[in-house]
Each structure stands twice: as C-alpha cells, then as structure tokens.
mmCIF file of C-alpha atoms and ligand atoms in Angstrom:
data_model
loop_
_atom_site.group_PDB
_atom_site.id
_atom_site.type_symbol
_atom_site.label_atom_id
_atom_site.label_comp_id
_atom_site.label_asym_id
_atom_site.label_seq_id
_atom_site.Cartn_x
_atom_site.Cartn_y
_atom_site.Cartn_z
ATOM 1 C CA UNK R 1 -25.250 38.354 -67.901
ATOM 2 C CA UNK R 2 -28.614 40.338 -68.664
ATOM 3 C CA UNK R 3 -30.453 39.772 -71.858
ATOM 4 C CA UNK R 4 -31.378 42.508 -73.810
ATOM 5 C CA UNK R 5 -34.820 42.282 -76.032
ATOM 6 C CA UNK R 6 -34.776 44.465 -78.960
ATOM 7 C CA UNK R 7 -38.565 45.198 -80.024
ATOM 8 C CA UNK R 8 -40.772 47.569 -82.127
ATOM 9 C CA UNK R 9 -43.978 49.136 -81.714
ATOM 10 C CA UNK R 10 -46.785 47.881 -84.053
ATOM 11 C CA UNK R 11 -47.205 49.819 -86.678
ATOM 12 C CA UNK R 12 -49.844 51.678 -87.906
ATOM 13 C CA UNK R 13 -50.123 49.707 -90.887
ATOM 14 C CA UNK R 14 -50.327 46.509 -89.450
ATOM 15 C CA UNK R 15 -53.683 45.370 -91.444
ATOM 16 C CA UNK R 16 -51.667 45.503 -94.495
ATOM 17 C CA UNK R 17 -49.382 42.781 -93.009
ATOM 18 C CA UNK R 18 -48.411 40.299 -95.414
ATOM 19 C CA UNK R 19 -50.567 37.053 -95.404
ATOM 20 C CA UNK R 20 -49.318 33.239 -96.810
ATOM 21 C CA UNK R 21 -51.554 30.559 -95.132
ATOM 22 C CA UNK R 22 -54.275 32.698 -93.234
ATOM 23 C CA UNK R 23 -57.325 34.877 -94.560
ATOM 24 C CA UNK R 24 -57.416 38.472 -93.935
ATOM 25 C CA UNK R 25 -59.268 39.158 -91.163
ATOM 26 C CA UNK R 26 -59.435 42.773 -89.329
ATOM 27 C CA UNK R 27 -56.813 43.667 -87.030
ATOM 28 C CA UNK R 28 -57.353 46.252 -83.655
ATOM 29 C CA UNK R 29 -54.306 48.380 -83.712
ATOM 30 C CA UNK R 30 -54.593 49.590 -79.975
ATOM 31 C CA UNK R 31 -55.367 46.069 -78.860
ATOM 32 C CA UNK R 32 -52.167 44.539 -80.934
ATOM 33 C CA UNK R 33 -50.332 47.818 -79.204
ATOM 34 C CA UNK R 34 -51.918 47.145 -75.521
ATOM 35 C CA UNK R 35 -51.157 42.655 -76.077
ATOM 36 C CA UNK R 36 -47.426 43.727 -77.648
ATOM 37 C CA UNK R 37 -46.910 46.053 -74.231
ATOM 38 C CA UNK R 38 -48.065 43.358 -72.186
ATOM 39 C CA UNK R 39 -45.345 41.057 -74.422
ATOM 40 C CA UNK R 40 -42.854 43.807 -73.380
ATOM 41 C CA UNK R 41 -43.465 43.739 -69.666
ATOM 42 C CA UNK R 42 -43.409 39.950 -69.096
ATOM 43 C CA UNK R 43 -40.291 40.196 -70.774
ATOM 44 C CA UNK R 44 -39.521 43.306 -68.461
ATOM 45 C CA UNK R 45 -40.621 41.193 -65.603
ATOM 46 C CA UNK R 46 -38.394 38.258 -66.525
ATOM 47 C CA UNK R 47 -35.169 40.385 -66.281
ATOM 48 C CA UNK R 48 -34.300 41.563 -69.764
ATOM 49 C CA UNK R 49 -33.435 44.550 -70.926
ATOM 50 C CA UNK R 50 -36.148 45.825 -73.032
ATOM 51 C CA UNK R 51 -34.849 48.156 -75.651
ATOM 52 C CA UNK R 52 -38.139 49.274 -78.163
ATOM 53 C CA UNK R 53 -37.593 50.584 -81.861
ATOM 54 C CA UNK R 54 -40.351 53.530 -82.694
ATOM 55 C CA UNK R 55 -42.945 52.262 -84.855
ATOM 56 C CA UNK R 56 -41.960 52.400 -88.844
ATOM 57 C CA UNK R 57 -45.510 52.925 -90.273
ATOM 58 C CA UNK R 58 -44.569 52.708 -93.606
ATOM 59 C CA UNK R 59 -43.587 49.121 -92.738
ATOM 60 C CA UNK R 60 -46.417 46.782 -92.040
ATOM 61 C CA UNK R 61 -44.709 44.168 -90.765
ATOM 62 C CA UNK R 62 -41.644 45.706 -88.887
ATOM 63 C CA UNK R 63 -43.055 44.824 -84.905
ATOM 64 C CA UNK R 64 -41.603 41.364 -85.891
ATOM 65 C CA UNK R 65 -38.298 41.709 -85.467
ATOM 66 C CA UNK R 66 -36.777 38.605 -85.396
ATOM 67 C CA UNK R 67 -37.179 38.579 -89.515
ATOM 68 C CA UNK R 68 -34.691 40.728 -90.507
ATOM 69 C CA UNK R 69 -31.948 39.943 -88.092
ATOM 70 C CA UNK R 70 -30.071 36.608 -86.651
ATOM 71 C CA UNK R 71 -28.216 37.817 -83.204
ATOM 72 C CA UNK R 72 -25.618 35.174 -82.646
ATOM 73 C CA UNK R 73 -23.307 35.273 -79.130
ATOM 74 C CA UNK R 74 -20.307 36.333 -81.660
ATOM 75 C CA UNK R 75 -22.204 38.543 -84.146
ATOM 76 C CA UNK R 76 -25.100 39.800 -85.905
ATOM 77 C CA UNK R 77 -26.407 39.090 -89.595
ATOM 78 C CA UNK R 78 -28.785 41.488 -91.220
ATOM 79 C CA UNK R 79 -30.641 39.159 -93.010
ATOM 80 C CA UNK R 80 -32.605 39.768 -96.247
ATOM 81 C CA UNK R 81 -36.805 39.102 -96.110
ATOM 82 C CA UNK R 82 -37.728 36.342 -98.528
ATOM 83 C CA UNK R 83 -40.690 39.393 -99.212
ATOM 84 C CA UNK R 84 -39.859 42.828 -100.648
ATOM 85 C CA UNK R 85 -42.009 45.059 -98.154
ATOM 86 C CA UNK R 86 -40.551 43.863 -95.275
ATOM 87 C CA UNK R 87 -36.719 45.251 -96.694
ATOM 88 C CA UNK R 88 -36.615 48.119 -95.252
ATOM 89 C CA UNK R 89 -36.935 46.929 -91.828
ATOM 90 C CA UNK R 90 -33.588 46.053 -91.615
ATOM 91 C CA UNK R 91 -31.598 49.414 -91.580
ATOM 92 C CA UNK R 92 -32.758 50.727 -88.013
ATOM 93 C CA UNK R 93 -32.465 47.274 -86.603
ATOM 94 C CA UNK R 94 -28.769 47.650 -87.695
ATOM 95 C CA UNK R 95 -28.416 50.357 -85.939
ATOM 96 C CA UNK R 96 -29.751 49.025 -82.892
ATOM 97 C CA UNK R 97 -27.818 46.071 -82.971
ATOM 98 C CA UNK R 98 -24.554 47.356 -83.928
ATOM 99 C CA UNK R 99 -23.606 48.886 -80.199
ATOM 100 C CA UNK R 100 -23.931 44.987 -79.340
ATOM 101 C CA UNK R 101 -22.103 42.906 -82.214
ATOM 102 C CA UNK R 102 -19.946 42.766 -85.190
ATOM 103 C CA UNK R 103 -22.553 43.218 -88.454
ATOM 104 C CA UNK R 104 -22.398 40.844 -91.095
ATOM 105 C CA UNK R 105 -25.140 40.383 -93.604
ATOM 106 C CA UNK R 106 -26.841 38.295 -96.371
ATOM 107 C CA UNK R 107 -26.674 39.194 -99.903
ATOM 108 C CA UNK R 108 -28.787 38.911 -102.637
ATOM 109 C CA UNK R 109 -29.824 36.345 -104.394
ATOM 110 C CA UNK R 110 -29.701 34.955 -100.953
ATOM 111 C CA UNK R 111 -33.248 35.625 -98.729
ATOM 112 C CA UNK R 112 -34.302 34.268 -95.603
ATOM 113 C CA UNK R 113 -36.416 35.766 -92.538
ATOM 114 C CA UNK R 114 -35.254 35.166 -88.707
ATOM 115 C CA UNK R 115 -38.057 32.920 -88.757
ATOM 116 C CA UNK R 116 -37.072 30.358 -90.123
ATOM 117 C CA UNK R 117 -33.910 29.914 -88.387
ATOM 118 C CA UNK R 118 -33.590 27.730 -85.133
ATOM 119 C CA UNK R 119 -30.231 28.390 -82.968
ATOM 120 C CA UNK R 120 -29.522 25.965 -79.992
ATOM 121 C CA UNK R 121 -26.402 25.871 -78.730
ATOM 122 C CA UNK R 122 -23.957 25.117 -81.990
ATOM 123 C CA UNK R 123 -26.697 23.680 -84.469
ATOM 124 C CA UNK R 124 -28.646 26.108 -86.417
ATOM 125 C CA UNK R 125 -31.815 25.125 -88.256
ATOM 126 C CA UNK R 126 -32.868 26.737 -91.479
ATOM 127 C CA UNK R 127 -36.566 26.046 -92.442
ATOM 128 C CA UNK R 128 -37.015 25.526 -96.097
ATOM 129 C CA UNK R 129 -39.919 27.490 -96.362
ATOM 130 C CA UNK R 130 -41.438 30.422 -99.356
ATOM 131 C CA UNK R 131 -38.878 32.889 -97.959
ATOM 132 C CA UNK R 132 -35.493 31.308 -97.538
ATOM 133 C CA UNK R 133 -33.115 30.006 -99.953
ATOM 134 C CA UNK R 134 -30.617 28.104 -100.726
ATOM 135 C CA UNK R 135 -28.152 30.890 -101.897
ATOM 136 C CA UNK R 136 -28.745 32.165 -98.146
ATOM 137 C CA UNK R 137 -28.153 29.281 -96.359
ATOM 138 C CA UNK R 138 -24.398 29.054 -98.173
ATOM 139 C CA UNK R 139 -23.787 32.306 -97.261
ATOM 140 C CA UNK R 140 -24.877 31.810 -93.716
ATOM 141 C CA UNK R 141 -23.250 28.992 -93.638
ATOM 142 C CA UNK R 142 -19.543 30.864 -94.742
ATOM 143 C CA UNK R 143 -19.902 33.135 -92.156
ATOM 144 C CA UNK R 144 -20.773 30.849 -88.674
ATOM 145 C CA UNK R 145 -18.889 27.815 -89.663
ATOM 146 C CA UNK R 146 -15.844 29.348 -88.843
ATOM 147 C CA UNK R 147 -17.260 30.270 -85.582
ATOM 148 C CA UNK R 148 -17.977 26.171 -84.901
ATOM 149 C CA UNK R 149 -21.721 26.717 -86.343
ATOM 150 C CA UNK R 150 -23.525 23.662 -88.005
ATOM 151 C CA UNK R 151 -25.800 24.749 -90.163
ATOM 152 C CA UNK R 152 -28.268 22.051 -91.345
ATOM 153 C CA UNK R 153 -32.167 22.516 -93.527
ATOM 154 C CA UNK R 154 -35.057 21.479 -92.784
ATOM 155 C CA UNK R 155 -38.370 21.035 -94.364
ATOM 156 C CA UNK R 156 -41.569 22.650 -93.481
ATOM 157 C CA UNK R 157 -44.999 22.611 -94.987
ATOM 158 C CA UNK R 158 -48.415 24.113 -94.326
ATOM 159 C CA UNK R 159 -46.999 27.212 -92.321
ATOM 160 C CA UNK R 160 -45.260 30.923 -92.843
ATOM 161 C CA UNK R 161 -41.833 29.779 -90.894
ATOM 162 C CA UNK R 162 -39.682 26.937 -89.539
ATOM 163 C CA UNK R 163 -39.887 28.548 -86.191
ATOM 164 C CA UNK R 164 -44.121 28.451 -86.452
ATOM 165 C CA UNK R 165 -43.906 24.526 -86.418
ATOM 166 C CA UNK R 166 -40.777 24.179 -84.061
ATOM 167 C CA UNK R 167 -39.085 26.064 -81.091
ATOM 168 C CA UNK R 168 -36.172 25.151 -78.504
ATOM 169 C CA UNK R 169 -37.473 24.720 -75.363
ATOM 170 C CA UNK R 170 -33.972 23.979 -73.542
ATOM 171 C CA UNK R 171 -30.888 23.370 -75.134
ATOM 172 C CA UNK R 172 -31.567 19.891 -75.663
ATOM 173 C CA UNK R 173 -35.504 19.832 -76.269
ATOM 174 C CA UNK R 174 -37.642 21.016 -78.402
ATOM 175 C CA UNK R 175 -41.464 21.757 -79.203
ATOM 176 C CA UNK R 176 -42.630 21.048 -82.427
ATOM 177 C CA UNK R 177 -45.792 19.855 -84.619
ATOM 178 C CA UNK R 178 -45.114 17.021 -86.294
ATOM 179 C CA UNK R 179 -47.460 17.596 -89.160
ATOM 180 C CA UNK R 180 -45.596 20.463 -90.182
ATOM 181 C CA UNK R 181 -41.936 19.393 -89.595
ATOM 182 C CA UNK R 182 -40.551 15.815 -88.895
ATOM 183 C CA UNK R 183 -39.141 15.214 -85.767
ATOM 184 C CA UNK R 184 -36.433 13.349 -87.864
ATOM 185 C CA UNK R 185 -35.189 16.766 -88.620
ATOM 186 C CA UNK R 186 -33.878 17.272 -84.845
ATOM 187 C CA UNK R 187 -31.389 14.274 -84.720
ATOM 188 C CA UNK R 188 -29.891 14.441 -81.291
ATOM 189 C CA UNK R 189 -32.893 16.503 -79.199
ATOM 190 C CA UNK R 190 -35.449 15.193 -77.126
ATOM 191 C CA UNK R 191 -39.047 16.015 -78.774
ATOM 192 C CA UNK R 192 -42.025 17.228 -77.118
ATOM 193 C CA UNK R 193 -45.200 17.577 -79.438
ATOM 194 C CA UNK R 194 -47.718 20.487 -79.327
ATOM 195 C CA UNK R 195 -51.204 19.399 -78.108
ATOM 196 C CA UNK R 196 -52.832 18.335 -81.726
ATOM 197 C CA UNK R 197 -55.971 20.438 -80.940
ATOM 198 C CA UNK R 198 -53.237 23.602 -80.992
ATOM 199 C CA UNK R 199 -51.511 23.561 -84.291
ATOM 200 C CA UNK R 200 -49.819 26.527 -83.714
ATOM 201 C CA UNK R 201 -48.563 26.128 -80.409
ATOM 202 C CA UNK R 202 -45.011 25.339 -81.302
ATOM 203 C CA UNK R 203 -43.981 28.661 -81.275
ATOM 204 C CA UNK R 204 -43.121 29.229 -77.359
ATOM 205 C CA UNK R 205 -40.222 32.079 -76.312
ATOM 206 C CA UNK R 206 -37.601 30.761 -74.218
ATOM 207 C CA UNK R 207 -35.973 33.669 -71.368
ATOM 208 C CA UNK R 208 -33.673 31.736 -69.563
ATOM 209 C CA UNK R 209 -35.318 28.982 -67.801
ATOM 210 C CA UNK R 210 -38.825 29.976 -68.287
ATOM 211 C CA UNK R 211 -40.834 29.269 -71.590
ATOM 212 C CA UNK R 212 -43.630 31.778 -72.913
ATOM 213 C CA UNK R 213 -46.518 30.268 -74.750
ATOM 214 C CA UNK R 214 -49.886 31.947 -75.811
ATOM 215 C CA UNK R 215 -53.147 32.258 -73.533
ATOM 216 C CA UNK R 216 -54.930 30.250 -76.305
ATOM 217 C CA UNK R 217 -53.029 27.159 -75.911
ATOM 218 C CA UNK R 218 -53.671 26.178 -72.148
ATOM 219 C CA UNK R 219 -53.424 22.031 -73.402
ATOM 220 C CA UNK R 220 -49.408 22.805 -74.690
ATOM 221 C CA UNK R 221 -48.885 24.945 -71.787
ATOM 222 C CA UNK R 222 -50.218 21.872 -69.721
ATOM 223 C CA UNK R 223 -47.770 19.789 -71.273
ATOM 224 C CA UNK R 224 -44.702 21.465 -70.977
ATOM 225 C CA UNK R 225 -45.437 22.219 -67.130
ATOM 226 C CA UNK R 226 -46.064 18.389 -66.808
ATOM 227 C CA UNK R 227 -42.212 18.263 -68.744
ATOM 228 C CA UNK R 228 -41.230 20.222 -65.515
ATOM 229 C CA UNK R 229 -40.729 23.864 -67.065
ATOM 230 C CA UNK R 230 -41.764 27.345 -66.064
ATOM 231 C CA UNK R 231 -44.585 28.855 -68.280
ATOM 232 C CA UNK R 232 -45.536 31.896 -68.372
ATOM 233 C CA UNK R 233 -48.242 33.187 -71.159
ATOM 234 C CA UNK R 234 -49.313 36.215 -72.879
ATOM 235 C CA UNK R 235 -52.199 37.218 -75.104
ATOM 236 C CA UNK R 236 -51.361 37.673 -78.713
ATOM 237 C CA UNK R 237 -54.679 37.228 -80.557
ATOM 238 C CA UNK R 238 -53.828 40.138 -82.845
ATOM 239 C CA UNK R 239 -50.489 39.543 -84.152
ATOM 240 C CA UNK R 240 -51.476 36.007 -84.717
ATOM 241 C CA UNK R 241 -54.047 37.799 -87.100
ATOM 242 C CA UNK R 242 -50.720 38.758 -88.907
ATOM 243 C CA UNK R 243 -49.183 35.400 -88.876
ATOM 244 C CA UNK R 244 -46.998 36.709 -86.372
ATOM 245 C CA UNK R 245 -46.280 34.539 -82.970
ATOM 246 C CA UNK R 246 -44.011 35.415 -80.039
ATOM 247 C CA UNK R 247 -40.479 34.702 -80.961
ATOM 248 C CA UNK R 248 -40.927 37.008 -84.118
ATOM 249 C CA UNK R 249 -41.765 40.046 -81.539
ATOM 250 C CA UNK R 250 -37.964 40.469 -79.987
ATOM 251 C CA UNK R 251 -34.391 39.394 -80.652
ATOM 252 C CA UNK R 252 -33.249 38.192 -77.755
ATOM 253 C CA UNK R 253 -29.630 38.089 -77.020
ATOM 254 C CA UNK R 254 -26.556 38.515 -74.299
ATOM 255 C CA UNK R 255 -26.286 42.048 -73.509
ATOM 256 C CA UNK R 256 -22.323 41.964 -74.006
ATOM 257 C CA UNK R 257 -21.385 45.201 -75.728
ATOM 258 C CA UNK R 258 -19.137 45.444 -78.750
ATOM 259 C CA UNK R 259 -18.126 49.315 -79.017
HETATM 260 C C1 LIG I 301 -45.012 38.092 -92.609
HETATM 261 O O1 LIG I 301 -45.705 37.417 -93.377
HETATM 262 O O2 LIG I 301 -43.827 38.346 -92.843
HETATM 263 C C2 LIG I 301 -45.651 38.622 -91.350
HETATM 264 N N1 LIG I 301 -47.025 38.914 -91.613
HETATM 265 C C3 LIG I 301 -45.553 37.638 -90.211
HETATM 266 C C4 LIG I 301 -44.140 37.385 -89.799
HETATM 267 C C5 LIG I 301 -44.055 36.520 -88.602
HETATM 268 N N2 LIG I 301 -42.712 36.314 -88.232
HETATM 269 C C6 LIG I 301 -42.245 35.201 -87.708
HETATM 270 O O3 LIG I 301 -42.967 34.221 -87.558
HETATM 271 N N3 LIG I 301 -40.966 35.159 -87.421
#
C-alpha cells in the first residue's frame, strides 16, 4: 500500500517562527523553499504520494505539519499546539486529512504538538515537553486505547519536542540522545545513540525501510548504515533555523481512503 505525505509550502513568514531553545538567527525563504522541495522529491523518489498544502502566510510555522495532526492507521486527531500562533494550522490540514480517516480531535485544556508524540507499532510516546499536557494525553489516551493503543510519557529536557531527542528507526529500534531523553523511557526497543558531536541528530524520517537523516550529521548517518539500514539525507539548514527537523515537514501515513 502507497504512503501518502501530506506537506506545506514554507511560508512567507517563516522568520517569525516561534523560537524555545535557539537564538534568532536570519532565515532565506527561497533557500528553506528550494531544501523543503528537495525534502519533497526524496520523498517523491522513495514512492510516496506527495500531496502539498499552499503556503498559509499568515502562519509562520504551518510547513511543519506533523504539529497539528497525529495520523494513526485507524484515524486522525487534530491536535491542539501547546502555542497559540500555530492554531490555526489545523483547519486545512483537516481537510486534507479527512478524505483519508475518521477525525477525532483534542480539546482544550488539553495541548500537545505532533512532535512530541512517538508511534511504533501499538506504543505511543508522549514527550513531556513546554507544549503538551497532561489533560491531552487523557484525552488521547480515551480515544486509541480502545483501538489497542498504549499510551505511555516520557520526559524530555533541553529541546522543543520528544521527537527532537528520539525517533523510530524500525519497529523495534530507535535513535535517540541520551542527554535529552533516557533510554529507560523505551522499555522493550533496542537503542541506538546519535553520534555525541550531533545533538540533534535524533530526528531521522523513516519511509519504509529507508531512514532520512540531515546532510550535517554524516557521523549518525555513519552509524546507522554500520546498524545495516538505508540512509538517505537531505539538506535542511533553514528549517533547523526554525527549530524545525524532518519528521515535522510531512505526515506520513497509509494511503487507505475513508470516503
Ligand atoms: C515551533 O516552535 O513550533 C516551530 N518553530 C518548530 C516546530 C518543529 N516541529 C517539530 O519538531 N515537530
């Protein structure tokens, strides 16, 4: 069964981004555009179905995706930012994503951002990070637990997201930094650690078989070709200006159609 990627053009605004744990530094639009089409064609190349959003300029942050939105096999859940500018993101995702899956979503009080959630298999991580809480963690818990979901927290420190110190790699390894999440969390998986000269290397994009890292961390990409997997890589120098890394660029998901 294909994958379909569901992404969105940077927008205009993106040097307004919101920032947590890096300094503001300038950001070239048309190079973030040209790195985020080159993003788009690897994932082109590596057989999904590439389905891109127009560009919400009003919306700094809205080329990442994977914030406002979990896409599960069964359903979808519009999620709700932990940050108020990046709310109204999540009505033409809907949209998108409602040809695809059931909709369910995640009420206030309750916020968390894509981000921070890990899904392998049945087990679903939730990062306890600035923009998730506990209010949305019940109610994502009430809605996948009847679907045989585990939902279990984990703590994170020194980064934006869960999924900036941790990523699955298969469905029964993962890559993660162990100064910013313990590898206690992941009872069960086998761990590979990031090179500790590339703190943020933990966030790699799994297509099927093959695992897409950044051109700026060739010693993790070493390592998880010496674990035996494919590795592709992409330049994202811009978005990472943003905070922004590769899974937060698409939701990836089975293409099987709902309506
Ligand atoms: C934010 O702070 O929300 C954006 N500047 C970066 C979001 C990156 N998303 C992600 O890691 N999933």
């Amino acid at each position: 069964m294909s994958l379909v990627a569901i992404t969105r053009e940077v927008s205009a605004s993106i040097g307004r981004c919101e920032l947590t744990h890096l300094e503001r530094r300038p950001i070239d639009v048309t190079l973030a555009r040209s790195q985020h089409k080159q993003y788009e064609r690897l994932l082109h190349g590596l057989g999904c179905l590439v389905h891109t959003l127009p560009a919400l300029d009003e919306c700094p942050d809205s080329v990442f995706v994977e914030d406002p939105a979990l896409v599960l096999d069964e359903l979808a859940i519009i999620l709700r930012p932990g940050v108020a500018s990046r709310r109204g993101e999540s009505a033409s995702l809907e949209q998108a994503l409602r040809p695809f899956r059931p909709v369910e979503r995640i009420e206030a009080p309750g916020c968390i951002d894509g981000g921070d959630v890990i899904q392998v298999g049945k087990k679903i991580f939730v990062g306890e990070s600035s923009r998730s809480n506990a209010a949305a963690v019940a109610q994502l818990r009430e809605i996948v637990l009847p679907l045989g979901y585990e939902v279990k927290t984990v703590p994170v420190k020194g980064v934006l997201h869960l999924k900036s110190a941790a990523t699955a790699i298969s469905e029964d390894r993962l890559l993660v930094n162990p100064l910013m999440v313990p590898d206690t969390a992941f009872e069960g998986f086998e761990i590979l650690h990031v090179d500790p000269a590339e703190p943020f290397a933990a966030n790699v994009l799994r297509v099927e078989s093959t695992v897409v890292t950044q051109d700026s961390f060739p010693r993790t990409r070493e390592l998880l070709e010496q674990a035996g997997l494919s590795v592709r890589s992409v330049d994202a120098s811009e978005l990472s200006k943003a905070e922004g890394a590769l899974t937060c660029c698409s939701l990836l998901f089975k293409q099987r159609r709902f309506r």
